[in-house]
PDB file of C-alpha atoms in Angstrom:
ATOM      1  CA  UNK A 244      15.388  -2.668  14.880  1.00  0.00           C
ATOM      2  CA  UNK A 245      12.618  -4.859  13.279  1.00  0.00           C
ATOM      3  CA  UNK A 246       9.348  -4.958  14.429  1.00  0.00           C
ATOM      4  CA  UNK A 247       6.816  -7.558  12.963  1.00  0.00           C
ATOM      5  CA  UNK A 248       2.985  -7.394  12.586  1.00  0.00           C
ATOM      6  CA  UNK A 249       1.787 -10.573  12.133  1.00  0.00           C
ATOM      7  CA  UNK A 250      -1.274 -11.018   9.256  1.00  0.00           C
ATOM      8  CA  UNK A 251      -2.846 -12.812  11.786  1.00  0.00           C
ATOM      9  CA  UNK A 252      -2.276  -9.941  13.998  1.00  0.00           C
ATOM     10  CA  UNK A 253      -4.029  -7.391  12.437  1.00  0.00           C
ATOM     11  CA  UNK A 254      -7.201  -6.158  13.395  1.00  0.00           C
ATOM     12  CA  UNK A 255     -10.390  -7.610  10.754  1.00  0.00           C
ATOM     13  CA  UNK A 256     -13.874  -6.611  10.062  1.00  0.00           C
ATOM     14  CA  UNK A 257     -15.941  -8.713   7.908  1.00  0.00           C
ATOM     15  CA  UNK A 258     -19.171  -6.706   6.865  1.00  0.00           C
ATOM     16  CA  UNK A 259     -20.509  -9.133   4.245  1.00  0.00           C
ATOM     17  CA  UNK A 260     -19.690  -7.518   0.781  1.00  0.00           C
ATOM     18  CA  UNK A 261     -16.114  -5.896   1.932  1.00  0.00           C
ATOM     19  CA  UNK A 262     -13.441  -7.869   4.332  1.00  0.00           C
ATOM     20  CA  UNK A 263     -10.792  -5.535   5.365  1.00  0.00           C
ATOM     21  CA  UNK A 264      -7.663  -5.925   7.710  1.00  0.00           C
ATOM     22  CA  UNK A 265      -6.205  -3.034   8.864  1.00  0.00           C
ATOM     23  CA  UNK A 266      -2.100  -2.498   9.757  1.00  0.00           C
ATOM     24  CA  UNK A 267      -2.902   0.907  11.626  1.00  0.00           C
ATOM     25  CA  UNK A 268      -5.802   2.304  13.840  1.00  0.00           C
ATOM     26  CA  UNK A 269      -8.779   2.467  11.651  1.00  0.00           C
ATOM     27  CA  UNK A 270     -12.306   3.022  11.981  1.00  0.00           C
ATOM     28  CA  UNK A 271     -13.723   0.885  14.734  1.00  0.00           C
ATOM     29  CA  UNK A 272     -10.288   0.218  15.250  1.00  0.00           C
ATOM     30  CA  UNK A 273      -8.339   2.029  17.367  1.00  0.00           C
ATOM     31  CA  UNK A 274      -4.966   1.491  19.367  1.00  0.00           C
ATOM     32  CA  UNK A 275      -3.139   4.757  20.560  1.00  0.00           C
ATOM     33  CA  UNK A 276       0.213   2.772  20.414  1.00  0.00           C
ATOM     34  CA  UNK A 277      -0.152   1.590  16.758  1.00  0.00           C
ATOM     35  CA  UNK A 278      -1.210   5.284  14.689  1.00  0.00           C
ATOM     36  CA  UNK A 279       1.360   5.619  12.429  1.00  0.00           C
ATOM     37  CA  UNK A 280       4.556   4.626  11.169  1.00  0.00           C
ATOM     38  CA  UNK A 281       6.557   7.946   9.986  1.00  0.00           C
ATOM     39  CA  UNK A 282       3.931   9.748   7.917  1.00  0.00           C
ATOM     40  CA  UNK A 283       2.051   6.413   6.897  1.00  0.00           C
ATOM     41  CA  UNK A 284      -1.455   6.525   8.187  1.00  0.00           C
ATOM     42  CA  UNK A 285      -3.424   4.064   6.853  1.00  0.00           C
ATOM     43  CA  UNK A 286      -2.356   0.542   5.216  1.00  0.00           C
ATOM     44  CA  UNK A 287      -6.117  -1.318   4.779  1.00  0.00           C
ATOM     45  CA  UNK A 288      -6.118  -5.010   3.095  1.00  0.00           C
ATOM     46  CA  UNK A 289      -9.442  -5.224   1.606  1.00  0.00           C
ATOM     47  CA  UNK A 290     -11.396  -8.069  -0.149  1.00  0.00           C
ATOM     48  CA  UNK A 291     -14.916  -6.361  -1.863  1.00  0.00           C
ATOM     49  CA  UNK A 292     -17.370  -8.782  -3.299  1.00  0.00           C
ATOM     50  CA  UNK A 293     -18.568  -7.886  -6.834  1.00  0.00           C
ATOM     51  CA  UNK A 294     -20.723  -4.786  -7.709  1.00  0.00           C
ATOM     52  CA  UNK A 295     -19.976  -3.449  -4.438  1.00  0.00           C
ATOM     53  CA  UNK A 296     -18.217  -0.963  -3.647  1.00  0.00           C
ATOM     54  CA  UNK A 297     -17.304   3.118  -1.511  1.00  0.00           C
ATOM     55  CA  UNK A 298     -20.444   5.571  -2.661  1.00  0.00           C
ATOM     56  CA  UNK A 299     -19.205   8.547  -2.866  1.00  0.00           C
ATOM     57  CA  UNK A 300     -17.183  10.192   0.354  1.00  0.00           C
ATOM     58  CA  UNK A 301     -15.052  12.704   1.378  1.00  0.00           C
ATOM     59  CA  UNK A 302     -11.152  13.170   1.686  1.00  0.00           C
ATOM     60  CA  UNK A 303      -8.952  15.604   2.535  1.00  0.00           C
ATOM     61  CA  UNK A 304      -5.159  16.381   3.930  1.00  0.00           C
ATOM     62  CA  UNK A 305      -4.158  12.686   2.738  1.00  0.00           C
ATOM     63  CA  UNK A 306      -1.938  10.991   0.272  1.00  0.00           C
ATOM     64  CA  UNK A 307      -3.479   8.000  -0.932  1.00  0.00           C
ATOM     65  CA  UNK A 308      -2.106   5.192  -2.987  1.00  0.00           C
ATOM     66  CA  UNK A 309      -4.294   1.632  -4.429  1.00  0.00           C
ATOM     67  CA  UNK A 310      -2.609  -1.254  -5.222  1.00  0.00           C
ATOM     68  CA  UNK A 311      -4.840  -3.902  -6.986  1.00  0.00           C
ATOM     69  CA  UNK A 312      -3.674  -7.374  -6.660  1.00  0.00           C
ATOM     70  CA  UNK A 313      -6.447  -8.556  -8.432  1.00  0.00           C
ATOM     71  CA  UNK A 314      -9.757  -7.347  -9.887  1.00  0.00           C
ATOM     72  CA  UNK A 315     -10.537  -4.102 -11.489  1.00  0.00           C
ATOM     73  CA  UNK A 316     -11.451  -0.933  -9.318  1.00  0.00           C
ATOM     74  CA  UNK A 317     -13.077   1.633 -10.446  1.00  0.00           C
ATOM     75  CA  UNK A 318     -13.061   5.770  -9.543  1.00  0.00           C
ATOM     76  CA  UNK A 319     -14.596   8.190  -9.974  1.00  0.00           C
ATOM     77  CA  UNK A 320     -14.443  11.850  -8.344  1.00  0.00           C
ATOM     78  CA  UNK A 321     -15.683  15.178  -8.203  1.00  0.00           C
ATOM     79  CA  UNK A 322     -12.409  16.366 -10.118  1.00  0.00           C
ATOM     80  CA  UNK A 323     -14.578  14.772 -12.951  1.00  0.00           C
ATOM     81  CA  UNK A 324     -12.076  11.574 -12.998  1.00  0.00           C
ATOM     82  CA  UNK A 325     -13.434   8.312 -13.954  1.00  0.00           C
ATOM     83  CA  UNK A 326     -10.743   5.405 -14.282  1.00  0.00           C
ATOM     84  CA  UNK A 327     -10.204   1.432 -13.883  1.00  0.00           C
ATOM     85  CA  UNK A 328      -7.467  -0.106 -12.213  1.00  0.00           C
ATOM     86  CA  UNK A 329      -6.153  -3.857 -12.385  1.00  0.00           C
ATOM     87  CA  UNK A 330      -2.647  -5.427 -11.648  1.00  0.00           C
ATOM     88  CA  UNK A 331       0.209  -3.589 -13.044  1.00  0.00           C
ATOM     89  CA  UNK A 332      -1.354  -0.203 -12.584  1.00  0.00           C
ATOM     90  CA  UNK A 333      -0.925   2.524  -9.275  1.00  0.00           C
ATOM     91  CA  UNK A 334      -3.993   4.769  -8.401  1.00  0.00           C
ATOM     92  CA  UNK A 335      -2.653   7.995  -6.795  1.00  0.00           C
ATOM     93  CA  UNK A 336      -4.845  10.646  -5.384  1.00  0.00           C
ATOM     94  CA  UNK A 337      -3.984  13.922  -3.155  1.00  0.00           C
ATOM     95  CA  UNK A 338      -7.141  14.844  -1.553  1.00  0.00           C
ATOM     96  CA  UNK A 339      -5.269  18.211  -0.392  1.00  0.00           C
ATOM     97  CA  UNK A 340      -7.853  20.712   0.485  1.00  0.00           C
ATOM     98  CA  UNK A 341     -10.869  18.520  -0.690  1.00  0.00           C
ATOM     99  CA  UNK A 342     -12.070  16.153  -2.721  1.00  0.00           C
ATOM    100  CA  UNK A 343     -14.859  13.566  -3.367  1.00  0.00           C
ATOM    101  CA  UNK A 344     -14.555   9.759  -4.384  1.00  0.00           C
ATOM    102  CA  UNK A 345     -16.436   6.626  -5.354  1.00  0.00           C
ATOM    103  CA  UNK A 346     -14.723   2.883  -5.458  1.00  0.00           C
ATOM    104  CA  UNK A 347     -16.098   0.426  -6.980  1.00  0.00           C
ATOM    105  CA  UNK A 348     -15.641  -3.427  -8.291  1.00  0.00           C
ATOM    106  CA  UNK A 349     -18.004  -2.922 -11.505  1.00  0.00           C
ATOM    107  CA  UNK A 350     -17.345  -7.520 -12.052  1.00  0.00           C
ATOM    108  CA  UNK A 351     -20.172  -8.869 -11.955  1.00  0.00           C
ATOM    109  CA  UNK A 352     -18.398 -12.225 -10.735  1.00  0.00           C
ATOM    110  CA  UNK A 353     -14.987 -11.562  -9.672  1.00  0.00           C
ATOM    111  CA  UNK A 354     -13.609 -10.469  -6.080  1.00  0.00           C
ATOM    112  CA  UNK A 355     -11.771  -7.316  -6.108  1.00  0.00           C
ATOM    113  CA  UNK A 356      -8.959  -7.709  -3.436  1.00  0.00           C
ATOM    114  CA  UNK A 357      -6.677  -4.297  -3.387  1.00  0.00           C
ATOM    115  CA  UNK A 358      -3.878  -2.488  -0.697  1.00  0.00           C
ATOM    116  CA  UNK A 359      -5.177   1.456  -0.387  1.00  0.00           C
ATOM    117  CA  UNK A 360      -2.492   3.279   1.861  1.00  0.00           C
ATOM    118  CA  UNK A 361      -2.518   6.691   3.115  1.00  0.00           C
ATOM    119  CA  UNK A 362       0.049   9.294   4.050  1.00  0.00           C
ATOM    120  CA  UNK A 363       0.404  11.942   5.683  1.00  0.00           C
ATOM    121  CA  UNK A 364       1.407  15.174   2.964  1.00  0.00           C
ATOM    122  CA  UNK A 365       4.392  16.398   2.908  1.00  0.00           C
ATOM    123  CA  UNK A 366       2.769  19.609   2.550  1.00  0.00           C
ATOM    124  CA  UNK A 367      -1.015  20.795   3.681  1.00  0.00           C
ATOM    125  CA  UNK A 368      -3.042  23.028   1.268  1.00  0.00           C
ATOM    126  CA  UNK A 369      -2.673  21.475  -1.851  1.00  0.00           C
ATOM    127  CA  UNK A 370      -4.507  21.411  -4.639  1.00  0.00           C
ATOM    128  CA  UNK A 371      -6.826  17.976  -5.024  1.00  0.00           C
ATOM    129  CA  UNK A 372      -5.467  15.799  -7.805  1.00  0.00           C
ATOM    130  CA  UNK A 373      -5.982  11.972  -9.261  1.00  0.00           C
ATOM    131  CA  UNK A 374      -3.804  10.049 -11.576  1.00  0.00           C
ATOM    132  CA  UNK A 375      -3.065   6.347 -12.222  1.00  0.00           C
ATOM    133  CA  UNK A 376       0.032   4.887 -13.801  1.00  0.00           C
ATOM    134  CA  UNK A 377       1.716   1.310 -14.812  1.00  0.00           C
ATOM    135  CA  UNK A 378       4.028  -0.374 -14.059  1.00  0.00           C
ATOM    136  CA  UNK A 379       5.670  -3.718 -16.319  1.00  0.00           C
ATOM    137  CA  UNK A 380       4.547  -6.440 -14.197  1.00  0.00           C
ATOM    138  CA  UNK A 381       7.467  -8.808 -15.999  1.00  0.00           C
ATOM    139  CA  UNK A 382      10.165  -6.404 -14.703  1.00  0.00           C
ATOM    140  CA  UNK A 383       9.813  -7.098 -11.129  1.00  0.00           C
ATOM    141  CA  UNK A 384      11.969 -10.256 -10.913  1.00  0.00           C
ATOM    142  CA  UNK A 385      15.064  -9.449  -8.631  1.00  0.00           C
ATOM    143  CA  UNK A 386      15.106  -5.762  -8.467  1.00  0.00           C
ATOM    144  CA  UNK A 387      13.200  -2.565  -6.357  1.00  0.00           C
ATOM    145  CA  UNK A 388      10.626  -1.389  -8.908  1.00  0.00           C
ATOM    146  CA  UNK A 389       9.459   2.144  -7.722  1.00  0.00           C
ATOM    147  CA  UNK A 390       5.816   2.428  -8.052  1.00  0.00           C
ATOM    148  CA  UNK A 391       4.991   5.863  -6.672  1.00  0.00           C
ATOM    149  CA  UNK A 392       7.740   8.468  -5.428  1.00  0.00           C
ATOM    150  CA  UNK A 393       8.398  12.241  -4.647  1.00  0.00           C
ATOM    151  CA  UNK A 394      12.020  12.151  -6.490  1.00  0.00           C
ATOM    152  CA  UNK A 395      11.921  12.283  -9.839  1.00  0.00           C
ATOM    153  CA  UNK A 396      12.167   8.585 -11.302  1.00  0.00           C
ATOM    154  CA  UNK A 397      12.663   7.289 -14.774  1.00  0.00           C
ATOM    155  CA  UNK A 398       9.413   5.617 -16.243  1.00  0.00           C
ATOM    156  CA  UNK A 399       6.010   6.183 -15.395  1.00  0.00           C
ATOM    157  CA  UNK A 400       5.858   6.369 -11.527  1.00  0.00           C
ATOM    158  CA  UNK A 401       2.816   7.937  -9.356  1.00  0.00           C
ATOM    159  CA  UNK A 402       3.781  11.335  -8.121  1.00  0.00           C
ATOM    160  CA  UNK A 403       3.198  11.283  -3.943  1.00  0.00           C
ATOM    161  CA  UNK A 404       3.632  14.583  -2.439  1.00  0.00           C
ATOM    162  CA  UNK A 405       5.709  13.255   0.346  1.00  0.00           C
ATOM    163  CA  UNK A 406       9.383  12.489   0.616  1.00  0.00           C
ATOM    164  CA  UNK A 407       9.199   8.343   0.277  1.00  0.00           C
ATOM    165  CA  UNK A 408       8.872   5.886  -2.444  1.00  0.00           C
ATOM    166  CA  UNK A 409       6.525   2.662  -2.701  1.00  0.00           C
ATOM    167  CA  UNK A 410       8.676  -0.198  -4.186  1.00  0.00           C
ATOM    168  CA  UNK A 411       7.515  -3.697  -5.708  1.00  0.00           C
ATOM    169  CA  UNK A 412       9.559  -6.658  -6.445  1.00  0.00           C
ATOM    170  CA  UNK A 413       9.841 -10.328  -7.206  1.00  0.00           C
ATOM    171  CA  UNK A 414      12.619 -11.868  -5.820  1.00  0.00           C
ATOM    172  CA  UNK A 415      13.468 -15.082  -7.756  1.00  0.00           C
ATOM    173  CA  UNK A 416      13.696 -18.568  -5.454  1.00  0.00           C
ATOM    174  CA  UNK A 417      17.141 -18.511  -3.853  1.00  0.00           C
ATOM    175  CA  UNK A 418      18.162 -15.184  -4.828  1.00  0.00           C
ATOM    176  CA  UNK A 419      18.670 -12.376  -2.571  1.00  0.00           C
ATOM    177  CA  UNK A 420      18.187  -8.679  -3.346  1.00  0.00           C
ATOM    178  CA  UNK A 421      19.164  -5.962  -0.738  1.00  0.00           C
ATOM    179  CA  UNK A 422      17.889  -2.435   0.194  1.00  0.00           C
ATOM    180  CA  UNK A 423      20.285   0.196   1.637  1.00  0.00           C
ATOM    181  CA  UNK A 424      18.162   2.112   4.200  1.00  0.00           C
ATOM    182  CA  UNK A 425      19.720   5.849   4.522  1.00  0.00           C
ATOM    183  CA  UNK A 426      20.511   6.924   8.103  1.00  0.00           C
ATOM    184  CA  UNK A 427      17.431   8.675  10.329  1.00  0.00           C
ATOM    185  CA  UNK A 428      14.818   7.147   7.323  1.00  0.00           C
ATOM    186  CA  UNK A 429      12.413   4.307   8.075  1.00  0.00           C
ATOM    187  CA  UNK A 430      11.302   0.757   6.051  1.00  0.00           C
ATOM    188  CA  UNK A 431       7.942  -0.590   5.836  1.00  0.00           C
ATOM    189  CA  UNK A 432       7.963  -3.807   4.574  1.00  0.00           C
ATOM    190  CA  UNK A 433       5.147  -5.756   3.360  1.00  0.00           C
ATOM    191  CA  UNK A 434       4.915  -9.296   1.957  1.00  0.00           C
ATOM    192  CA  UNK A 435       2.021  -9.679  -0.791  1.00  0.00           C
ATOM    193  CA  UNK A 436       2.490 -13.648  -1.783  1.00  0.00           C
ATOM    194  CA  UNK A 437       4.848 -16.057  -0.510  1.00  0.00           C
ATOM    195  CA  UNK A 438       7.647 -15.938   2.249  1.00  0.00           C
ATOM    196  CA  UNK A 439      10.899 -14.748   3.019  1.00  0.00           C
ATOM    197  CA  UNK A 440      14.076 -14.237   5.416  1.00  0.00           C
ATOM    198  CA  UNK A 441      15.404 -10.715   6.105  1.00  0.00           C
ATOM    199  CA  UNK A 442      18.695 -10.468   6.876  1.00  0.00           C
ATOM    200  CA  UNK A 443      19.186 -14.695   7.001  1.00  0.00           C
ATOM    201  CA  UNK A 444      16.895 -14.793  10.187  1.00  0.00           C
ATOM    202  CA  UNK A 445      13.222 -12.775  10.391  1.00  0.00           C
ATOM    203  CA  UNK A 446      11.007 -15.012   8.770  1.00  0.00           C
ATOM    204  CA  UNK A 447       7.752 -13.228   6.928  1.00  0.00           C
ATOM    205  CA  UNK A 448       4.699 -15.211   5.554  1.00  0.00           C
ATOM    206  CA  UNK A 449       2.141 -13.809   3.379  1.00  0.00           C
ATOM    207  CA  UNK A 450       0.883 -10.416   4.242  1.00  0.00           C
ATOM    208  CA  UNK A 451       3.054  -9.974   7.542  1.00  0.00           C
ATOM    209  CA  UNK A 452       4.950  -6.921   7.653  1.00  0.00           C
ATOM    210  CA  UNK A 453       7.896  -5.296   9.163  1.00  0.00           C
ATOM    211  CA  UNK A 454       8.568  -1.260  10.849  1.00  0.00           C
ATOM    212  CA  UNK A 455      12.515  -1.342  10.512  1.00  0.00           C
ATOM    213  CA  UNK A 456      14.741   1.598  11.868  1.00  0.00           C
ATOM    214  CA  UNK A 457      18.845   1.940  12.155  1.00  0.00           C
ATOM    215  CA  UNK A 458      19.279  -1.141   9.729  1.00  0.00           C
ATOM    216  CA  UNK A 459      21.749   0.329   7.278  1.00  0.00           C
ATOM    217  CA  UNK A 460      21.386  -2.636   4.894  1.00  0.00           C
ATOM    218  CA  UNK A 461      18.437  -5.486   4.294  1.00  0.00           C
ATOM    219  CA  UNK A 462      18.773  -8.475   2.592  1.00  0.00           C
ATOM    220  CA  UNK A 463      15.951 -10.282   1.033  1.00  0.00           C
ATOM    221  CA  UNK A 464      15.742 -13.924   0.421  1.00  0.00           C
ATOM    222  CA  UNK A 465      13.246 -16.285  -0.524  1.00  0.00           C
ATOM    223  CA  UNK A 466      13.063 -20.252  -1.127  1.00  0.00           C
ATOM    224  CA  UNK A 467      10.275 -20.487  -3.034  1.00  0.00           C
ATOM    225  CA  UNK A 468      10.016 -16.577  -4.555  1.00  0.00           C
ATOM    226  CA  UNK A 469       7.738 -14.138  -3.658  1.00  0.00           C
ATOM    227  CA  UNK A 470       6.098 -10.554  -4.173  1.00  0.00           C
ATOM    228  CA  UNK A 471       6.509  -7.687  -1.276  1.00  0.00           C
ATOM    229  CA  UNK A 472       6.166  -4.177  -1.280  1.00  0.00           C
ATOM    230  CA  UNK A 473       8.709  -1.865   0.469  1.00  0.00           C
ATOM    231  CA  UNK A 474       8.183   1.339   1.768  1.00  0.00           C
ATOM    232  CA  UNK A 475      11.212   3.729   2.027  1.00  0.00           C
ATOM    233  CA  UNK A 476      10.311   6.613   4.615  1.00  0.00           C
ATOM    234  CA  UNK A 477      10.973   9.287   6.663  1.00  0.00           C
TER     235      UNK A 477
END
């Protein structure tokens, strides 16, 4: 079962120095029928005009990962933390039984445009930590790329205290890749730039996205290439 959200779909709010769409209930946004998917919470598409940014504010109980798809963000928290991150780099941080955060884009020219996503833990009580890791942005081409994961992974990977992993990839025009989807899990499927076909027939366009269940196999294709993010969940 596949079932699309449309870009144009999702609910927007445009408050001048930030422009975010939001994939679940959110804020001013709220639709009883469209929570969560599995534990993912929060998927919010934001655009924040230079030297603006989140003061500092409060999380807790959440898994939360940043993607940057282009800018620089920077954090800082009351762990003491203070990092950037661009393109090529995953911001991971486990607010568990508290923690404190700022977000910034510190250009003084430049957009910052970024994915933040939260989960739900797979485990309540933790302690608060913040990390960021990379990623080769060249290795992409044709193949799942985990980005952040709960199993153990070779590379550099962010550590996500739930039992998922956050793919990337860059299918090649022409070229299909597949994902195997494990009985009773879930997909999340996101595309980032360009467009493809799932399974020969769904058609995605730039930032749509796809809840699949009880599809034991995708296949990814585009005609022009393209960059999407899969979700593997439970």
């Amino acid at each position: 079962m596949i079932t699309i959200q449309r870009a144009a779909d999702r609910y927007s709010a445009d408050y001048g120095w930030l422009k975010s769409s939001f994939s679940f209930s959110f804020a001013d946004y709220y639709d009883p029928s469209n929570l969560q998917f599995g534990p993912m919470r929060v998927l919010n598409d934001d655009w924040i005009a230079s030297g603006e940014g989140f003061g500092m504010h409060p999380h807790r109980e959440m898994e939360i990962i940043t993607i940057v798809l282009r800018g620089v963000l920077e954090h800082k928290d009351s762990l003491g933390n203070r990092a950037e991150t661009t393109w090529g780099g995953i911001q991971r941080m486990s607010a568990g039984t508290g923690i404190t955060h700022s977000e910034y884009n510190t250009s003084e020219t430049e957009p910052l445009e970024l994915l933040q996503m939260w989960f739900l833990p797979g485990e309540r009580g933790l302690n608060p930590s913040y990390e960021t890791t990379a990623f080769n942005t060249a290795g992409l081409t044709d193949k799942w790329v985990p980005v952040a994961s709960s199993a153990p992974v070779a590379g550099e990977v962010a550590e996500i205290h739930q039992d998922m992993t956050v793919y990337l990839s860059e299918p090649a025009a022409g070229k299909p890749i597949t994902f195997a989807q494990t009985a009773g899990r879930k997909v999340f499927l996101m595309v980032l730039e360009g467009d493809i076909r799932i399974n020969g027939d769904t058609v995605l366009s730039r930032r749509d996205a796809a809840r699949i269940e009880e599809m034991p196999e995708l296949t990814v294709i585009s005609d022009d290439g393209a960059r999407i993010m899969l979700i593997d969940l439970p």
